[in-house]
mmCIF file of C-alpha atoms in Angstrom:
data_model
loop_
_atom_site.group_PDB
_atom_site.id
_atom_site.type_symbol
_atom_site.label_atom_id
_atom_site.label_comp_id
_atom_site.label_asym_id
_atom_site.label_seq_id
_atom_site.Cartn_x
_atom_site.Cartn_y
_atom_site.Cartn_z
ATOM 1 C CA MET A 1 -73.382 104.558 23.806
ATOM 2 C CA LYS A 2 -71.205 104.549 20.337
ATOM 3 C CA ALA A 3 -71.825 101.975 17.993
ATOM 4 C CA LEU A 4 -71.096 101.135 14.226
ATOM 5 C CA GLN A 5 -73.932 100.942 11.986
ATOM 6 C CA TYR A 6 -75.539 99.861 9.219
ATOM 7 C CA THR A 7 -77.864 102.536 7.355
ATOM 8 C CA ALA A 8 -79.006 100.727 4.542
ATOM 9 C CA TYR A 9 -77.773 98.089 2.122
ATOM 10 C CA GLY A 10 -74.559 98.844 -0.278
ATOM 11 C CA ARG A 11 -73.722 101.555 2.480
ATOM 12 C CA GLY A 12 -70.284 101.664 4.412
ATOM 13 C CA PRO A 13 -71.418 101.153 7.805
ATOM 14 C CA VAL A 14 -70.961 104.551 10.403
ATOM 15 C CA VAL A 15 -70.277 105.287 14.026
ATOM 16 C CA GLY A 16 -73.334 106.948 15.659
ATOM 17 C CA ASP A 17 -75.074 107.496 18.694
ATOM 18 C CA VAL A 18 -77.268 104.749 20.029
ATOM 19 C CA PRO A 19 -79.411 104.069 23.153
ATOM 20 C CA GLU A 20 -77.711 101.698 25.612
ATOM 21 C CA PRO A 21 -79.779 98.510 25.045
ATOM 22 C CA VAL A 22 -81.223 96.789 28.273
ATOM 23 C CA PRO A 23 -81.092 93.306 28.711
ATOM 24 C CA GLY A 24 -84.695 91.280 28.385
ATOM 25 C CA PRO A 25 -85.487 87.908 30.336
ATOM 26 C CA GLY A 26 -83.279 85.656 29.655
ATOM 27 C CA GLU A 27 -80.152 88.192 28.681
ATOM 28 C CA VAL A 28 -77.108 89.667 29.589
ATOM 29 C CA LEU A 29 -75.678 93.424 28.851
ATOM 30 C CA VAL A 30 -72.205 92.741 28.242
ATOM 31 C CA ARG A 31 -69.638 95.659 28.704
ATOM 32 C CA VAL A 32 -67.391 94.965 25.103
ATOM 33 C CA ALA A 33 -64.227 94.677 25.408
ATOM 34 C CA GLY A 34 -63.446 93.809 21.939
ATOM 35 C CA ALA A 35 -65.501 92.847 18.445
ATOM 36 C CA ALA A 36 -64.361 91.103 15.704
ATOM 37 C CA LEU A 37 -65.128 91.676 12.278
ATOM 38 C CA ASN A 38 -65.554 89.028 9.906
ATOM 39 C CA PRO A 39 -66.626 88.514 6.293
ATOM 40 C CA LEU A 40 -70.368 87.533 6.948
ATOM 41 C CA ASP A 41 -70.297 91.481 8.231
ATOM 42 C CA VAL A 42 -69.895 92.393 4.598
ATOM 43 C CA LYS A 43 -72.317 90.311 3.033
ATOM 44 C CA ILE A 44 -74.699 91.491 5.481
ATOM 45 C CA GLY A 45 -74.019 94.850 4.715
ATOM 46 C CA ALA A 46 -73.985 94.411 1.015
ATOM 47 C CA GLY A 47 -77.359 92.856 0.904
ATOM 48 C CA HIS A 48 -75.801 89.403 -0.337
ATOM 49 C CA VAL A 49 -77.503 87.030 1.879
ATOM 50 C CA ARG A 50 -80.341 89.138 2.928
ATOM 51 C CA GLU A 51 -82.283 86.276 2.052
ATOM 52 C CA TYR A 52 -80.705 84.502 5.064
ATOM 53 C CA PHE A 53 -80.174 87.489 7.537
ATOM 54 C CA PRO A 54 -82.435 90.180 6.793
ATOM 55 C CA ILE A 55 -81.683 93.389 8.751
ATOM 56 C CA THR A 56 -84.046 96.338 9.720
ATOM 57 C CA PHE A 57 -82.101 99.387 9.409
ATOM 58 C CA PRO A 58 -80.352 101.457 11.497
ATOM 59 C CA SER A 59 -78.892 97.994 12.754
ATOM 60 C CA THR A 60 -75.685 97.690 15.021
ATOM 61 C CA VAL A 61 -72.773 95.573 13.180
ATOM 62 C CA GLY A 62 -71.160 92.678 14.331
ATOM 63 C CA THR A 63 -71.881 89.418 15.544
ATOM 64 C CA ASP A 64 -68.363 88.366 17.648
ATOM 65 C CA LEU A 65 -67.914 89.880 20.900
ATOM 66 C CA ALA A 66 -65.713 89.110 24.154
ATOM 67 C CA GLY A 67 -65.918 91.331 27.099
ATOM 68 C CA THR A 68 -67.579 91.637 31.222
ATOM 69 C CA VAL A 69 -70.617 90.678 32.178
ATOM 70 C CA GLU A 70 -72.604 94.285 33.330
ATOM 71 C CA ARG A 71 -76.335 93.310 34.242
ATOM 72 C CA LEU A 72 -78.049 90.546 34.308
ATOM 73 C CA GLY A 73 -81.759 89.889 32.878
ATOM 74 C CA SER A 74 -84.507 88.700 35.113
ATOM 75 C CA GLY A 75 -84.623 84.633 35.077
ATOM 76 C CA VAL A 76 -80.427 84.490 33.699
ATOM 77 C CA THR A 77 -78.549 81.981 36.047
ATOM 78 C CA GLY A 78 -75.029 80.693 35.879
ATOM 79 C CA TRP A 79 -73.857 83.961 35.445
ATOM 80 C CA SER A 80 -72.557 86.973 37.889
ATOM 81 C CA VAL A 81 -71.483 90.809 36.993
ATOM 82 C CA GLY A 82 -67.821 90.775 36.138
ATOM 83 C CA ASP A 83 -67.297 87.423 34.494
ATOM 84 C CA ALA A 84 -65.576 87.488 31.723
ATOM 85 C CA VAL A 85 -67.508 86.105 28.278
ATOM 86 C CA ILE A 86 -67.515 85.238 24.917
ATOM 87 C CA THR A 87 -70.539 84.722 22.275
ATOM 88 C CA ARG A 88 -71.455 85.021 18.795
ATOM 89 C CA THR A 89 -74.757 86.789 18.690
ATOM 90 C CA ASP A 90 -77.675 85.641 15.793
ATOM 91 C CA PRO A 91 -76.431 87.481 12.390
ATOM 92 C CA THR A 92 -79.800 89.105 12.146
ATOM 93 C CA ALA A 93 -79.223 90.962 15.137
ATOM 94 C CA GLY A 94 -75.930 91.795 15.405
ATOM 95 C CA GLY A 95 -75.076 94.195 17.812
ATOM 96 C CA ALA A 96 -71.379 93.324 19.028
ATOM 97 C CA VAL A 97 -69.575 96.855 17.269
ATOM 98 C CA ALA A 98 -70.656 99.172 20.159
ATOM 99 C CA GLU A 99 -69.949 99.516 24.000
ATOM 100 C CA TYR A 100 -72.855 97.556 24.973
ATOM 101 C CA ALA A 101 -74.723 94.392 24.023
ATOM 102 C CA ALA A 102 -77.494 92.928 25.454
ATOM 103 C CA VAL A 103 -77.128 89.297 24.557
ATOM 104 C CA PRO A 104 -78.959 85.690 25.082
ATOM 105 C CA ALA A 105 -77.671 84.560 28.368
ATOM 106 C CA THR A 106 -77.693 81.167 26.632
ATOM 107 C CA GLY A 107 -74.846 81.651 24.208
ATOM 108 C CA LEU A 108 -72.403 82.477 26.479
ATOM 109 C CA VAL A 109 -69.243 80.797 27.126
ATOM 110 C CA ALA A 110 -66.418 82.120 29.646
ATOM 111 C CA ALA A 111 -63.694 83.593 27.814
ATOM 112 C CA PRO A 112 -60.329 81.949 27.787
ATOM 113 C CA THR A 113 -57.697 82.908 30.541
ATOM 114 C CA THR A 114 -54.920 83.305 27.873
ATOM 115 C CA ILE A 115 -55.823 85.379 25.595
ATOM 116 C CA PRO A 116 -56.534 89.059 26.009
ATOM 117 C CA LEU A 117 -60.063 89.815 26.490
ATOM 118 C CA ASP A 118 -60.649 91.889 23.536
ATOM 119 C CA ALA A 119 -58.399 89.911 20.956
ATOM 120 C CA ALA A 120 -60.873 86.558 22.202
ATOM 121 C CA ALA A 121 -63.765 87.732 20.625
ATOM 122 C CA GLY A 122 -61.922 86.688 16.819
ATOM 123 C CA LEU A 123 -62.743 83.363 18.373
ATOM 124 C CA ALA A 124 -66.640 83.195 18.194
ATOM 125 C CA THR A 125 -66.784 82.174 14.586
ATOM 126 C CA ALA A 126 -63.261 82.030 12.972
ATOM 127 C CA ALA A 127 -62.019 79.357 15.868
ATOM 128 C CA ALA A 128 -65.529 78.007 15.665
ATOM 129 C CA THR A 129 -65.746 76.969 12.017
ATOM 130 C CA ALA A 130 -62.118 75.693 11.996
ATOM 131 C CA TRP A 131 -63.225 73.990 14.444
ATOM 132 C CA GLN A 132 -66.252 72.694 12.582
ATOM 133 C CA ALA A 133 -64.180 71.980 9.404
ATOM 134 C CA VAL A 134 -61.368 70.069 10.819
ATOM 135 C CA THR A 135 -63.286 67.600 14.169
ATOM 136 C CA GLU A 136 -66.933 67.424 12.668
ATOM 137 C CA ILE A 137 -66.508 67.382 9.020
ATOM 138 C CA ALA A 138 -63.554 66.385 8.370
ATOM 139 C CA GLU A 139 -62.818 64.018 11.524
ATOM 140 C CA LEU A 140 -59.147 64.837 10.586
ATOM 141 C CA LYS A 141 -56.830 62.050 11.474
ATOM 142 C CA SER A 142 -52.800 61.768 12.476
ATOM 143 C CA GLY A 143 -51.358 61.192 9.335
ATOM 144 C CA GLN A 144 -53.381 62.428 6.943
ATOM 145 C CA LYS A 145 -52.918 65.389 4.423
ATOM 146 C CA VAL A 146 -55.012 68.733 4.540
ATOM 147 C CA LEU A 147 -54.597 71.362 2.245
ATOM 148 C CA VAL A 148 -55.559 74.678 3.756
ATOM 149 C CA HIS A 149 -56.754 77.492 1.184
ATOM 150 C CA ALA A 150 -55.719 81.154 2.632
ATOM 151 C CA GLY A 151 -53.961 80.125 5.888
ATOM 152 C CA ALA A 152 -53.293 83.314 6.554
ATOM 153 C CA GLY A 153 -56.761 84.447 6.554
ATOM 154 C CA GLY A 154 -59.319 84.509 9.845
ATOM 155 C CA VAL A 155 -60.595 80.897 9.542
ATOM 156 C CA GLY A 156 -57.564 79.400 7.682
ATOM 157 C CA SER A 157 -54.759 80.149 10.333
ATOM 158 C CA PHE A 158 -57.637 78.345 12.935
ATOM 159 C CA VAL A 159 -57.370 75.686 10.835
ATOM 160 C CA ILE A 160 -54.237 74.936 10.294
ATOM 161 C CA GLN A 161 -53.115 75.298 13.664
ATOM 162 C CA LEU A 162 -56.695 72.540 14.779
ATOM 163 C CA ALA A 163 -55.145 70.289 11.887
ATOM 164 C CA ARG A 164 -51.558 70.375 13.143
ATOM 165 C CA ARG A 165 -52.839 69.363 16.841
ATOM 166 C CA ALA A 166 -54.555 66.431 15.231
ATOM 167 C CA GLY A 167 -51.136 65.288 13.303
ATOM 168 C CA ALA A 168 -52.243 65.938 10.265
ATOM 169 C CA HIS A 169 -49.549 66.761 7.475
ATOM 170 C CA VAL A 170 -50.643 70.508 6.687
ATOM 171 C CA VAL A 171 -49.867 72.206 3.504
ATOM 172 C CA THR A 172 -51.194 75.855 3.036
ATOM 173 C CA THR A 173 -51.493 78.504 -0.017
ATOM 174 C CA ALA A 174 -50.395 81.939 1.534
ATOM 175 C CA SER A 175 -48.462 84.893 0.168
ATOM 176 C CA GLY A 176 -44.781 84.851 0.266
ATOM 177 C CA ALA A 177 -45.046 87.586 2.652
ATOM 178 C CA ALA A 178 -47.240 85.543 5.104
ATOM 179 C CA ALA A 179 -45.087 82.345 4.729
ATOM 180 C CA GLU A 180 -43.218 82.813 7.794
ATOM 181 C CA LEU A 181 -46.505 83.327 9.953
ATOM 182 C CA VAL A 182 -48.058 80.427 8.615
ATOM 183 C CA ARG A 183 -45.185 78.135 9.609
ATOM 184 C CA LYS A 184 -45.543 79.546 12.753
ATOM 185 C CA LEU A 185 -48.636 78.193 13.144
ATOM 186 C CA GLY A 186 -47.704 74.798 12.455
ATOM 187 C CA ALA A 187 -48.205 74.328 8.310
ATOM 188 C CA ASP A 188 -45.447 72.163 7.243
ATOM 189 C CA ASP A 189 -45.376 73.342 3.382
ATOM 190 C CA VAL A 190 -46.232 76.722 2.059
ATOM 191 C CA ILE A 191 -47.039 77.274 -1.664
ATOM 192 C CA ASP A 192 -47.081 81.090 -2.464
ATOM 193 C CA TYR A 193 -50.359 80.870 -4.606
ATOM 194 C CA THR A 194 -49.558 84.563 -6.110
ATOM 195 C CA GLY A 195 -46.535 82.711 -7.980
ATOM 196 C CA VAL A 196 -47.315 78.888 -8.338
ATOM 197 C CA ASP A 197 -50.340 76.645 -9.433
ATOM 198 C CA PHE A 198 -50.833 74.399 -6.190
ATOM 199 C CA ARG A 199 -51.477 71.746 -8.206
ATOM 200 C CA THR A 200 -47.868 71.537 -9.196
ATOM 201 C CA ALA A 201 -46.884 71.436 -5.675
ATOM 202 C CA VAL A 202 -49.104 68.823 -3.861
ATOM 203 C CA SER A 203 -50.826 65.989 -4.851
ATOM 204 C CA ASP A 204 -52.845 62.759 -2.775
ATOM 205 C CA VAL A 205 -54.351 65.346 -0.090
ATOM 206 C CA ASP A 206 -56.908 63.660 2.035
ATOM 207 C CA VAL A 207 -58.941 66.495 2.599
ATOM 208 C CA VAL A 208 -59.061 70.156 0.884
ATOM 209 C CA VAL A 209 -60.596 73.138 3.693
ATOM 210 C CA ASP A 210 -61.770 75.777 1.082
ATOM 211 C CA ALA A 211 -62.197 78.926 2.238
ATOM 212 C CA VAL A 212 -61.761 81.125 -1.134
ATOM 213 C CA GLY A 213 -64.110 79.072 -3.568
ATOM 214 C CA GLY A 214 -64.583 80.107 -7.415
ATOM 215 C CA GLU A 215 -61.723 78.185 -9.445
ATOM 216 C CA THR A 216 -59.673 77.692 -6.313
ATOM 217 C CA GLU A 217 -62.582 74.874 -5.315
ATOM 218 C CA ALA A 218 -62.799 73.683 -9.338
ATOM 219 C CA ARG A 219 -58.542 73.187 -9.056
ATOM 220 C CA SER A 220 -58.796 71.513 -5.305
ATOM 221 C CA LEU A 221 -60.804 68.687 -6.627
ATOM 222 C CA ASP A 222 -57.384 67.974 -8.734
ATOM 223 C CA VAL A 223 -55.176 67.173 -5.887
ATOM 224 C CA LEU A 224 -57.658 65.209 -3.632
ATOM 225 C CA LYS A 225 -56.864 61.270 -3.865
ATOM 226 C CA PRO A 226 -59.879 59.505 -4.434
ATOM 227 C CA GLY A 227 -62.617 60.001 -1.404
ATOM 228 C CA GLY A 228 -61.015 62.661 -0.753
ATOM 229 C CA LEU A 229 -63.208 65.504 0.948
ATOM 230 C CA LEU A 230 -63.558 69.188 -0.221
ATOM 231 C CA VAL A 231 -64.867 71.062 2.684
ATOM 232 C CA SER A 232 -66.155 74.389 1.303
ATOM 233 C CA LEU A 233 -66.645 77.670 3.242
ATOM 234 C CA PRO A 234 -67.303 80.241 1.168
ATOM 235 C CA VAL A 235 -70.658 79.146 -1.025
ATOM 236 C CA PRO A 236 -71.938 75.466 -1.705
ATOM 237 C CA PRO A 237 -69.615 73.562 -3.827
ATOM 238 C CA ASP A 238 -70.380 71.390 -7.037
ATOM 239 C CA PHE A 239 -71.509 68.472 -5.321
ATOM 240 C CA GLU A 240 -72.115 66.957 -8.229
ATOM 241 C CA ARG A 241 -68.444 67.510 -9.995
ATOM 242 C CA ALA A 242 -66.988 66.258 -6.970
ATOM 243 C CA ALA A 243 -69.381 62.906 -6.674
ATOM 244 C CA ALA A 244 -68.270 62.370 -10.523
ATOM 245 C CA ARG A 245 -64.671 62.008 -9.494
ATOM 246 C CA GLY A 246 -65.021 59.663 -6.588
ATOM 247 C CA LEU A 247 -64.364 62.406 -4.284
ATOM 248 C CA ARG A 248 -66.559 63.784 -1.382
ATOM 249 C CA ALA A 249 -68.016 67.326 -1.108
ATOM 250 C CA GLU A 250 -69.235 69.602 2.139
ATOM 251 C CA PHE A 251 -70.712 72.866 2.637
ATOM 252 C CA LEU A 252 -69.680 74.153 5.953
ATOM 253 C CA PHE A 253 -72.575 76.931 7.043
ATOM 254 C CA HIS A 254 -71.750 77.783 10.462
ATOM 255 C CA ALA A 255 -74.432 78.699 12.755
ATOM 256 C CA SER A 256 -73.975 79.671 17.007
ATOM 257 C CA ASP A 257 -73.416 77.254 19.196
ATOM 258 C CA ALA A 258 -71.981 77.755 22.670
ATOM 259 C CA GLU A 259 -71.114 74.325 23.241
ATOM 260 C CA ARG A 260 -68.590 73.971 20.409
ATOM 261 C CA LEU A 261 -67.402 77.641 21.054
ATOM 262 C CA ALA A 262 -66.477 76.059 24.635
ATOM 263 C CA LYS A 263 -64.191 73.676 23.158
ATOM 264 C CA VAL A 264 -62.766 75.969 21.812
ATOM 265 C CA VAL A 265 -62.092 77.928 24.532
ATOM 266 C CA ALA A 266 -61.014 74.883 26.203
ATOM 267 C CA VAL A 267 -57.927 74.216 23.124
ATOM 268 C CA ALA A 268 -57.628 78.302 23.679
ATOM 269 C CA ASN A 269 -56.122 77.604 26.922
ATOM 270 C CA GLU A 270 -54.047 75.026 26.460
ATOM 271 C CA GLY A 271 -52.173 77.501 23.823
ATOM 272 C CA PHE A 272 -53.849 78.890 20.031
ATOM 273 C CA GLU A 273 -52.401 81.987 18.792
ATOM 274 C CA ILE A 274 -55.041 84.295 17.324
ATOM 275 C CA VAL A 275 -53.462 86.193 14.364
ATOM 276 C CA VAL A 276 -54.649 89.778 15.181
ATOM 277 C CA ASP A 277 -54.322 91.709 11.349
ATOM 278 C CA ARG A 278 -55.023 94.990 13.686
ATOM 279 C CA THR A 279 -56.702 96.374 16.272
ATOM 280 C CA VAL A 280 -58.736 99.840 16.068
ATOM 281 C CA ARG A 281 -60.857 101.807 18.491
ATOM 282 C CA LEU A 282 -64.524 101.851 17.827
ATOM 283 C CA SER A 283 -64.235 105.548 15.955
ATOM 284 C CA GLY A 284 -61.844 103.612 13.760
ATOM 285 C CA ALA A 285 -64.253 101.314 13.021
ATOM 286 C CA ALA A 286 -65.893 101.627 9.592
ATOM 287 C CA ASP A 287 -62.276 102.492 8.209
ATOM 288 C CA ALA A 288 -61.718 98.917 9.489
ATOM 289 C CA PHE A 289 -65.080 97.470 8.159
ATOM 290 C CA ASP A 290 -63.784 98.900 4.761
ATOM 291 C CA HIS A 291 -60.305 97.064 5.081
ATOM 292 C CA LEU A 292 -61.472 94.119 5.776
ATOM 293 C CA ALA A 293 -64.348 94.214 3.054
ATOM 294 C CA ARG A 294 -61.406 94.978 0.265
ATOM 295 C CA GLY A 295 -59.787 91.854 1.255
ATOM 296 C CA HIS A 296 -56.966 93.048 2.664
ATOM 297 C CA ALA A 297 -56.870 91.254 6.465
ATOM 298 C CA LYS A 298 -54.282 88.847 7.588
ATOM 299 C CA GLY A 299 -56.497 87.462 10.645
ATOM 300 C CA LYS A 300 -58.771 88.865 12.626
ATOM 301 C CA VAL A 301 -59.489 92.789 12.655
ATOM 302 C CA ILE A 302 -60.719 93.778 16.165
ATOM 303 C CA VAL A 303 -62.621 96.601 17.518
ATOM 304 C CA ARG A 304 -62.369 98.016 20.986
ATOM 305 C CA PRO A 305 -64.982 100.876 22.148
#
């Protein structure tokens, strides 16, 4: 079968022929309908997170996939051949950007019925991360004000929808070209970060969800109200700096959780939009990976076999 594989740290992945995986005990073989690329995939390939997610080369790229059950390994119950499923594999295992993937049955969740199966792969990390930020960490409530950085991005687009669903007033940073998109997703106010310092456009914020980091994180403290919360996604924030200003800071480290993903799917079935930057065939996956690595993607990049 074909798969997108890392061959060395710091080298772009390539599409090649690999043996079809065989499901072991407790595993399921999934015929992949779509795989979603994530910024973490880029970091893994570059070797930036090798102390947390070491890989052995060659290694198939990707954690997020959707597809249909093709075969059951021994001991698997609760699933049948033909079931439509989504899952997120362990980052050290990867295996998503391929024609088939052998995955733990315990990580499977029934796919949403309201979203094309290939695009549903985009829920596995990005939407589940947004759920964790909005629902579990921030516990966002009706009437609160939230600032979402990079609202047109993979995670940000879901944060906007979940925050709006919670009844919050949603402010987001986005380029002028993406303003219409983020308003459609539910943003009340849009700040064009290419020409406006967001600190001059918003204040008294209850929660900031930051998917950018760096100077954006530091400046975000200026717009939070006393006791406000910064949720940082890229790297651990400066906890001491936040505490010194009477603010709270949390680092969101996302891990696979089938129970959480099932809750995300339930919301998706009620109406959830997946912003898809592009959908490509597996033969074009290397170029799609490079597109994501250069920071050009708005929403999810989906690879179909």
